[in-house]
Amino acid sequence: MNKFQGLFLFLLLTHFYSFGQKKVLNAITAGNITIDGKFNEPIWEYAPVAKDFVMFAPDNGRPINENKKTEVQIVYNDDAIFVAAKMYDDEPSKILKEITQRDNFGTSENFGIFINGFNDSQQDFRFYVSAAGVQADCIFTNENGEDFTWDAIWESHVKVTDFGWVAELKIPYAALRFSKKKEQTWGLNFYREIRRDRQSYTWNFIDSTINNESAQSGILQGIEDIQTPTRLFFIPYSSFYLNSNRFEKTSGQLKAGLDIKYGISDAFTLDAILIPDFGQTKFDNVELYLGPFEQQFTENRPFFTEGTDLFKKGDLLYSRRIGGTPDYKLSDVEFFSGNTNINLVNAAKISGRTKNGLGIGVLNAVTEETNLEIINAETGETRTEIEPLANYNEIVIDQRFRKNSSVSFVNTNVTRIGSFRDANVSAAVFDLNTRENTFNVKGDFKYSYVNESNTIPDKKGYNTSLFLGETSGKYRYGIGGKYVSEDFDNNDLGINFQTHYYTLYSYNSYRILNPTKRFNTFETNLNFYSEFDNRTGKIQTGSATLVFDTTSKKNDYYGINIYSSPLKTYNFYEPRSIDDSKFLTVPESVGVWLYFSSNYNHPFAIDINPYYTYINEKDRIDYGILSVQNTDLTIVFH
């Protein structure tokens, strides 16, 4: 080996050591810590410090400036871990801090900690706090990204100081999942966003050319011999309702029930509810909906929103089916009398993951038999329908391996007592990545079986998809397809809007990984999508989309979206008919959208989104010409 080869090898190994090796932070034991943002307990003088943050975006890999340095410490006791973070800033008066709702940072700067209790590079529990003190928490997976519907109970306190701002956090073990080992080794990363500069940093370097953030976390060591308290919670409730309408006498109703949460182990949790009442949950927003498909609502009931990452595998669960509105077709002048929802008798779920990466989830719920009174508003006549006692069940088995791949089996089942409709759906789901996270293959196969009644034949259908793609580097591409048979039906416990179609699609993208002379960020995407009706072979959708997303050196955002549908397509759903010969012909079209968002660090900021659409149809040629009515305008003052 000559001296030039030796020098090259040294530089290569130095680069790998700097950006390939995982950083390690050691936590030390502590007594009680007051969450006040003061850090005046003696333990903070001795706890090891995580520092030397690296930019995630836009200049991926650049070390943080000394005047913006970030220092984080972790200590622990038998109840929780405690985090002390110092975010230095050379201009503290310019730190953005907007008070918003939970899980929404608005224009605030924020700090986050990412924890993977199994260190398997598959799932992070993420806890954020903004400079305004707003909390956000989510579960992150490489497959689904950040899911902010998950909420945990934890404490935080922030303060703006003369050197920047600080955050102190207490995260109880009850909010985490980890193996029952004497010595814990967790995946760990810290995150800081400097909003006014549109810059984000992490403690352990996350290479943006690799499409797996969790695999690039650092390591937390030192937590050992913790005696976690028993996670057992009993939450009783009682409520009283007064019901009155012009068709019935005024009546009162008293309800009582119990919620239970029990930590079977540090990795598995049992949640159960007995005779639940969700009257305290927020109501659905009232929307004028004129679409051809069923309207989908967000789940607001806490039992069905907590710890649901496993149950989302295969996309077979729409929890609003459980204790939801009866599935009866009403005329325009008919309505349900009294409560429109079927009462939930009880529900329970067990979920968790072993140290070997095997995730198990079981969900079961029972709804009571209900006599439904349906009233005709014009005549006053009533009729009675029966909603039978029903059992809803989902089982999920998910095996993770190689820290970036998984294979799952999912089954949902709805059984109704008596000669009523029963349904069963099974799915095999896989998401496979190469060891270097450069190539991805994912797909599924779903099979549905519905037993309507003795007089109606059983219905069997399937739904399958496959995707292959390059997922790393500046240039990325992928191709995929999907086929759904006419009789596929998962609507008893899931939600599916259309069947009897197949799709083919592809995408191509290019991005810069580090700023250039003109741009901080630049990305362009070219996407093609086609969809065909299985029964007639007619094309339902055919489009090409070209997108440019850029951030200038002044941190102003510019976006361009060019959309084209060059062929006539056919809509079989808008006519609201099961007759295959009836469809809506959709003409060719082309559209252009522009988007501009100025740097929010300025006293006056503006978002504007003008667009223009041309549709090849008589009297619609000028549709969508830029005007005040067709412009979305947002103005922000600080």
mmCIF file of N, CA, C and O in Angstrom, residues 216-281:
data_model
loop_
_atom_site.group_PDB
_atom_site.id
_atom_site.type_symbol
_atom_site.label_atom_id
_atom_site.label_comp_id
_atom_site.label_asym_id
_atom_site.label_seq_id
_atom_site.Cartn_x
_atom_site.Cartn_y
_atom_site.Cartn_z
ATOM 1 N N GLN A 216 -30.635 4.904 12.511
ATOM 2 C CA GLN A 216 -29.509 5.809 12.669
ATOM 3 C C GLN A 216 -29.542 6.539 14.008
ATOM 4 O O GLN A 216 -28.981 7.618 14.155
ATOM 5 N N SER A 217 -30.183 5.945 14.975
ATOM 6 C CA SER A 217 -30.199 6.498 16.330
ATOM 7 C C SER A 217 -28.910 6.139 17.052
ATOM 8 O O SER A 217 -28.203 5.200 16.677
ATOM 9 N N GLY A 218 -28.610 6.901 18.110
ATOM 10 C CA GLY A 218 -27.504 6.565 18.986
ATOM 11 C C GLY A 218 -27.935 5.548 20.027
ATOM 12 O O GLY A 218 -28.974 4.888 19.889
ATOM 13 N N ILE A 219 -27.145 5.425 21.089
ATOM 14 C CA ILE A 219 -27.394 4.414 22.114
ATOM 15 C C ILE A 219 -27.486 5.089 23.486
ATOM 16 O O ILE A 219 -26.672 5.957 23.819
ATOM 17 N N LEU A 220 -28.468 4.682 24.284
ATOM 18 C CA LEU A 220 -28.566 5.082 25.686
ATOM 19 C C LEU A 220 -28.236 3.875 26.549
ATOM 20 O O LEU A 220 -28.890 2.829 26.457
ATOM 21 N N GLN A 221 -27.221 4.007 27.393
ATOM 22 C CA GLN A 221 -26.828 2.954 28.302
ATOM 23 C C GLN A 221 -26.851 3.465 29.740
ATOM 24 O O GLN A 221 -27.014 4.643 29.985
ATOM 25 N N GLY A 222 -26.683 2.549 30.673
ATOM 26 C CA GLY A 222 -26.560 2.929 32.079
ATOM 27 C C GLY A 222 -27.798 2.689 32.901
ATOM 28 O O GLY A 222 -27.736 2.675 34.138
ATOM 29 N N ILE A 223 -28.950 2.508 32.267
ATOM 30 C CA ILE A 223 -30.179 2.231 33.027
ATOM 31 C C ILE A 223 -30.174 0.755 33.401
ATOM 32 O O ILE A 223 -30.214 -0.120 32.540
ATOM 33 N N GLU A 224 -30.146 0.463 34.681
ATOM 34 C CA GLU A 224 -30.097 -0.921 35.126
ATOM 35 C C GLU A 224 -30.732 -1.073 36.505
ATOM 36 O O GLU A 224 -30.841 -0.120 37.268
ATOM 37 N N ASP A 225 -31.188 -2.294 36.754
ATOM 38 C CA ASP A 225 -31.787 -2.643 38.052
ATOM 39 C C ASP A 225 -32.948 -1.732 38.439
ATOM 40 O O ASP A 225 -33.154 -1.437 39.620
ATOM 41 N N ILE A 226 -33.717 -1.289 37.480
ATOM 42 C CA ILE A 226 -34.859 -0.432 37.819
ATOM 43 C C ILE A 226 -36.019 -1.305 38.277
ATOM 44 O O ILE A 226 -36.314 -2.341 37.697
ATOM 45 N N GLN A 227 -36.644 -0.896 39.324
ATOM 46 C CA GLN A 227 -37.815 -1.583 39.867
ATOM 47 C C GLN A 227 -39.043 -0.775 39.486
ATOM 48 O O GLN A 227 -39.518 0.070 40.242
ATOM 49 N N THR A 228 -39.529 -0.989 38.287
ATOM 50 C CA THR A 228 -40.651 -0.196 37.794
ATOM 51 C C THR A 228 -41.903 -0.510 38.599
ATOM 52 O O THR A 228 -42.169 -1.671 38.924
ATOM 53 N N PRO A 229 -42.689 0.503 38.919
ATOM 54 C CA PRO A 229 -43.910 0.270 39.687
ATOM 55 C C PRO A 229 -44.936 -0.486 38.853
ATOM 56 O O PRO A 229 -44.894 -0.473 37.628
ATOM 57 N N THR A 230 -45.834 -1.156 39.532
ATOM 58 C CA THR A 230 -46.922 -1.849 38.847
ATOM 59 C C THR A 230 -47.783 -0.849 38.098
ATOM 60 O O THR A 230 -48.246 0.142 38.674
ATOM 61 N N ARG A 231 -47.971 -1.109 36.815
ATOM 62 C CA ARG A 231 -48.787 -0.202 36.010
ATOM 63 C C ARG A 231 -50.237 -0.693 36.053
ATOM 64 O O ARG A 231 -50.689 -1.425 35.188
ATOM 65 N N LEU A 232 -50.953 -0.264 37.074
ATOM 66 C CA LEU A 232 -52.343 -0.659 37.236
ATOM 67 C C LEU A 232 -53.176 0.566 37.559
ATOM 68 O O LEU A 232 -52.927 1.259 38.547
ATOM 69 N N PHE A 233 -54.153 0.853 36.695
ATOM 70 C CA PHE A 233 -54.996 2.025 36.875
ATOM 71 C C PHE A 233 -56.457 1.607 36.776
ATOM 72 O O PHE A 233 -56.858 0.896 35.838
ATOM 73 N N PHE A 234 -57.260 2.033 37.764
ATOM 74 C CA PHE A 234 -58.710 1.878 37.733
ATOM 75 C C PHE A 234 -59.322 3.270 37.601
ATOM 76 O O PHE A 234 -59.055 4.144 38.424
ATOM 77 N N ILE A 235 -60.147 3.452 36.582
ATOM 78 C CA ILE A 235 -60.745 4.766 36.345
ATOM 79 C C ILE A 235 -62.265 4.591 36.262
ATOM 80 O O ILE A 235 -62.814 4.296 35.196
ATOM 81 N N PRO A 236 -62.968 4.710 37.398
ATOM 82 C CA PRO A 236 -64.433 4.600 37.365
ATOM 83 C C PRO A 236 -65.064 5.897 36.852
ATOM 84 O O PRO A 236 -64.443 6.962 36.870
ATOM 85 N N TYR A 237 -66.287 5.802 36.381
ATOM 86 C CA TYR A 237 -66.975 7.008 35.910
ATOM 87 C C TYR A 237 -68.474 6.850 36.153
ATOM 88 O O TYR A 237 -69.004 5.751 36.312
ATOM 89 N N SER A 238 -69.149 7.956 36.177
ATOM 90 C CA SER A 238 -70.618 7.978 36.182
ATOM 91 C C SER A 238 -71.072 9.218 35.422
ATOM 92 O O SER A 238 -70.365 10.228 35.381
ATOM 93 N N SER A 239 -72.235 9.123 34.812
ATOM 94 C CA SER A 239 -72.766 10.253 34.051
ATOM 95 C C SER A 239 -74.288 10.177 34.035
ATOM 96 O O SER A 239 -74.876 9.105 34.214
ATOM 97 N N PHE A 240 -74.911 11.324 33.787
ATOM 98 C CA PHE A 240 -76.376 11.383 33.716
ATOM 99 C C PHE A 240 -76.769 12.171 32.476
ATOM 100 O O PHE A 240 -76.205 13.238 32.190
ATOM 101 N N TYR A 241 -77.722 11.617 31.718
ATOM 102 C CA TYR A 241 -78.184 12.258 30.489
ATOM 103 C C TYR A 241 -79.684 12.551 30.599
ATOM 104 O O TYR A 241 -80.458 11.721 31.102
ATOM 105 N N LEU A 242 -80.078 13.713 30.127
ATOM 106 C CA LEU A 242 -81.491 14.097 30.052
ATOM 107 C C LEU A 242 -81.858 14.206 28.582
ATOM 108 O O LEU A 242 -81.280 15.016 27.846
ATOM 109 N N ASN A 243 -82.786 13.351 28.125
ATOM 110 C CA ASN A 243 -83.157 13.283 26.710
ATOM 111 C C ASN A 243 -84.561 13.821 26.506
ATOM 112 O O ASN A 243 -85.491 13.470 27.237
ATOM 113 N N SER A 244 -84.675 14.657 25.484
ATOM 114 C CA SER A 244 -85.992 15.231 25.200
ATOM 115 C C SER A 244 -86.101 15.545 23.709
ATOM 116 O O SER A 244 -85.171 16.096 23.114
ATOM 117 N N ASN A 245 -87.229 15.166 23.094
ATOM 118 C CA ASN A 245 -87.547 15.595 21.723
ATOM 119 C C ASN A 245 -89.053 15.580 21.559
ATOM 120 O O ASN A 245 -89.778 15.123 22.447
ATOM 121 N N ARG A 246 -89.522 16.061 20.426
ATOM 122 C CA ARG A 246 -90.969 16.255 20.258
ATOM 123 C C ARG A 246 -91.732 14.953 20.024
ATOM 124 O O ARG A 246 -92.967 14.954 20.026
ATOM 125 N N PHE A 247 -91.000 13.846 19.802
ATOM 126 C CA PHE A 247 -91.682 12.585 19.574
ATOM 127 C C PHE A 247 -91.742 11.716 20.829
ATOM 128 O O PHE A 247 -92.470 10.733 20.859
ATOM 129 N N GLU A 248 -90.932 12.046 21.852
ATOM 130 C CA GLU A 248 -90.859 11.193 23.033
ATOM 131 C C GLU A 248 -90.976 12.034 24.294
ATOM 132 O O GLU A 248 -90.711 13.239 24.299
ATOM 133 N N LYS A 249 -91.341 11.359 25.394
ATOM 134 C CA LYS A 249 -91.375 12.020 26.684
ATOM 135 C C LYS A 249 -89.953 12.252 27.177
ATOM 136 O O LYS A 249 -89.040 11.504 26.880
ATOM 137 N N THR A 250 -89.797 13.304 27.945
ATOM 138 C CA THR A 250 -88.493 13.598 28.537
ATOM 139 C C THR A 250 -88.110 12.476 29.505
ATOM 140 O O THR A 250 -88.923 12.036 30.312
ATOM 141 N N SER A 251 -86.867 12.005 29.397
ATOM 142 C CA SER A 251 -86.424 10.902 30.242
ATOM 143 C C SER A 251 -84.977 11.120 30.658
ATOM 144 O O SER A 251 -84.206 11.818 29.990
ATOM 145 N N GLY A 252 -84.624 10.519 31.773
ATOM 146 C CA GLY A 252 -83.246 10.597 32.259
ATOM 147 C C GLY A 252 -82.566 9.249 32.182
ATOM 148 O O GLY A 252 -83.223 8.202 32.225
ATOM 149 N N GLN A 253 -81.243 9.271 32.091
ATOM 150 C CA GLN A 253 -80.474 8.030 31.996
ATOM 151 C C GLN A 253 -79.187 8.157 32.801
ATOM 152 O O GLN A 253 -78.402 9.079 32.598
ATOM 153 N N LEU A 254 -78.962 7.237 33.732
ATOM 154 C CA LEU A 254 -77.761 7.213 34.554
ATOM 155 C C LEU A 254 -76.849 6.103 34.056
ATOM 156 O O LEU A 254 -77.290 4.978 33.854
ATOM 157 N N LYS A 255 -75.566 6.435 33.857
ATOM 158 C CA LYS A 255 -74.593 5.462 33.379
ATOM 159 C C LYS A 255 -73.415 5.397 34.348
ATOM 160 O O LYS A 255 -73.063 6.386 34.973
ATOM 161 N N ALA A 256 -72.809 4.208 34.418
ATOM 162 C CA ALA A 256 -71.605 4.024 35.227
ATOM 163 C C ALA A 256 -70.772 2.920 34.595
ATOM 164 O O ALA A 256 -71.308 1.987 33.986
ATOM 165 N N GLY A 257 -69.462 3.030 34.736
ATOM 166 C CA GLY A 257 -68.591 2.030 34.141
ATOM 167 C C GLY A 257 -67.178 2.137 34.697
ATOM 168 O O GLY A 257 -66.915 2.891 35.652
ATOM 169 N N LEU A 258 -66.243 1.394 34.104
ATOM 170 C CA LEU A 258 -64.890 1.329 34.629
ATOM 171 C C LEU A 258 -63.893 1.128 33.492
ATOM 172 O O LEU A 258 -64.121 0.318 32.584
ATOM 173 N N ASP A 259 -62.791 1.870 33.553
ATOM 174 C CA ASP A 259 -61.659 1.680 32.645
ATOM 175 C C ASP A 259 -60.502 1.079 33.438
ATOM 176 O O ASP A 259 -60.250 1.468 34.581
ATOM 177 N N ILE A 260 -59.789 0.136 32.823
ATOM 178 C CA ILE A 260 -58.661 -0.528 33.470
ATOM 179 C C ILE A 260 -57.457 -0.503 32.534
ATOM 180 O O ILE A 260 -57.585 -0.777 31.334
ATOM 181 N N LYS A 261 -56.301 -0.175 33.072
ATOM 182 C CA LYS A 261 -55.042 -0.276 32.338
ATOM 183 C C LYS A 261 -54.049 -1.029 33.227
ATOM 184 O O LYS A 261 -53.824 -0.634 34.369
ATOM 185 N N TYR A 262 -53.490 -2.096 32.693
ATOM 186 C CA TYR A 262 -52.580 -2.923 33.478
ATOM 187 C C TYR A 262 -51.346 -3.279 32.659
ATOM 188 O O TYR A 262 -51.460 -3.769 31.527
ATOM 189 N N GLY A 263 -50.177 -3.036 33.216
ATOM 190 C CA GLY A 263 -48.935 -3.413 32.574
ATOM 191 C C GLY A 263 -48.601 -4.854 32.877
ATOM 192 O O GLY A 263 -48.100 -5.178 33.963
ATOM 193 N N ILE A 264 -48.905 -5.746 31.939
ATOM 194 C CA ILE A 264 -48.618 -7.165 32.135
ATOM 195 C C ILE A 264 -47.120 -7.363 32.339
ATOM 196 O O ILE A 264 -46.680 -8.165 33.152
ATOM 197 N N SER A 265 -46.344 -6.609 31.571
ATOM 198 C CA SER A 265 -44.892 -6.560 31.721
ATOM 199 C C SER A 265 -44.462 -5.189 31.222
ATOM 200 O O SER A 265 -45.296 -4.356 30.869
ATOM 201 N N ASP A 266 -43.146 -4.940 31.193
ATOM 202 C CA ASP A 266 -42.687 -3.660 30.679
ATOM 203 C C ASP A 266 -42.929 -3.537 29.186
ATOM 204 O O ASP A 266 -42.843 -2.446 28.630
ATOM 205 N N ALA A 267 -43.235 -4.642 28.509
ATOM 206 C CA ALA A 267 -43.426 -4.616 27.069
ATOM 207 C C ALA A 267 -44.881 -4.798 26.653
ATOM 208 O O ALA A 267 -45.276 -4.348 25.578
ATOM 209 N N PHE A 268 -45.717 -5.449 27.496
ATOM 210 C CA PHE A 268 -47.100 -5.731 27.122
ATOM 211 C C PHE A 268 -48.058 -5.015 28.074
ATOM 212 O O PHE A 268 -47.823 -4.948 29.282
ATOM 213 N N THR A 269 -49.155 -4.526 27.485
ATOM 214 C CA THR A 269 -50.138 -3.764 28.246
ATOM 215 C C THR A 269 -51.542 -4.262 27.937
ATOM 216 O O THR A 269 -51.863 -4.578 26.784
ATOM 217 N N LEU A 270 -52.361 -4.345 28.981
ATOM 218 C CA LEU A 270 -53.772 -4.679 28.848
ATOM 219 C C LEU A 270 -54.594 -3.427 29.086
ATOM 220 O O LEU A 270 -54.421 -2.742 30.098
ATOM 221 N N ASP A 271 -55.480 -3.106 28.136
ATOM 222 C CA ASP A 271 -56.460 -2.034 28.298
ATOM 223 C C ASP A 271 -57.845 -2.651 28.229
ATOM 224 O O ASP A 271 -58.124 -3.475 27.334
ATOM 225 N N ALA A 272 -58.716 -2.268 29.147
ATOM 226 C CA ALA A 272 -60.066 -2.808 29.155
ATOM 227 C C ALA A 272 -61.055 -1.727 29.575
ATOM 228 O O ALA A 272 -60.724 -0.850 30.386
ATOM 229 N N ILE A 273 -62.254 -1.797 29.022
ATOM 230 C CA ILE A 273 -63.324 -0.878 29.408
ATOM 231 C C ILE A 273 -64.593 -1.696 29.608
ATOM 232 O O ILE A 273 -64.895 -2.606 28.845
ATOM 233 N N LEU A 274 -65.331 -1.388 30.665
ATOM 234 C CA LEU A 274 -66.569 -2.078 30.996
ATOM 235 C C LEU A 274 -67.707 -1.075 31.005
ATOM 236 O O LEU A 274 -67.659 -0.066 31.713
ATOM 237 N N ILE A 275 -68.718 -1.335 30.182
ATOM 238 C CA ILE A 275 -69.872 -0.451 30.021
ATOM 239 C C ILE A 275 -69.382 0.996 29.803
ATOM 240 O O ILE A 275 -69.645 1.893 30.607
ATOM 241 N N PRO A 276 -68.633 1.230 28.760
ATOM 242 C CA PRO A 276 -68.028 2.555 28.574
ATOM 243 C C PRO A 276 -69.041 3.617 28.187
ATOM 244 O O PRO A 276 -70.109 3.325 27.648
ATOM 245 N N ASP A 277 -68.662 4.840 28.464
ATOM 246 C CA ASP A 277 -69.453 6.002 28.054
ATOM 247 C C ASP A 277 -68.479 7.006 27.446
ATOM 248 O O ASP A 277 -67.536 7.438 28.099
ATOM 249 N N PHE A 278 -68.702 7.330 26.191
ATOM 250 C CA PHE A 278 -67.793 8.253 25.521
ATOM 251 C C PHE A 278 -68.436 9.625 25.335
ATOM 252 O O PHE A 278 -68.116 10.372 24.408
ATOM 253 N N GLY A 279 -69.320 9.974 26.246
ATOM 254 C CA GLY A 279 -69.992 11.264 26.138
ATOM 255 C C GLY A 279 -69.061 12.447 26.295
ATOM 256 O O GLY A 279 -69.377 13.561 25.891
ATOM 257 N N GLN A 280 -67.876 12.214 26.901
ATOM 258 C CA GLN A 280 -66.948 13.313 27.118
ATOM 259 C C GLN A 280 -66.063 13.576 25.906
ATOM 260 O O GLN A 280 -65.334 14.562 25.877
ATOM 261 N N THR A 281 -66.079 12.686 24.928
ATOM 262 C CA THR A 281 -65.232 12.896 23.758
ATOM 263 C C THR A 281 -65.842 13.959 22.859
ATOM 264 O O THR A 281 -67.048 14.192 22.863
#
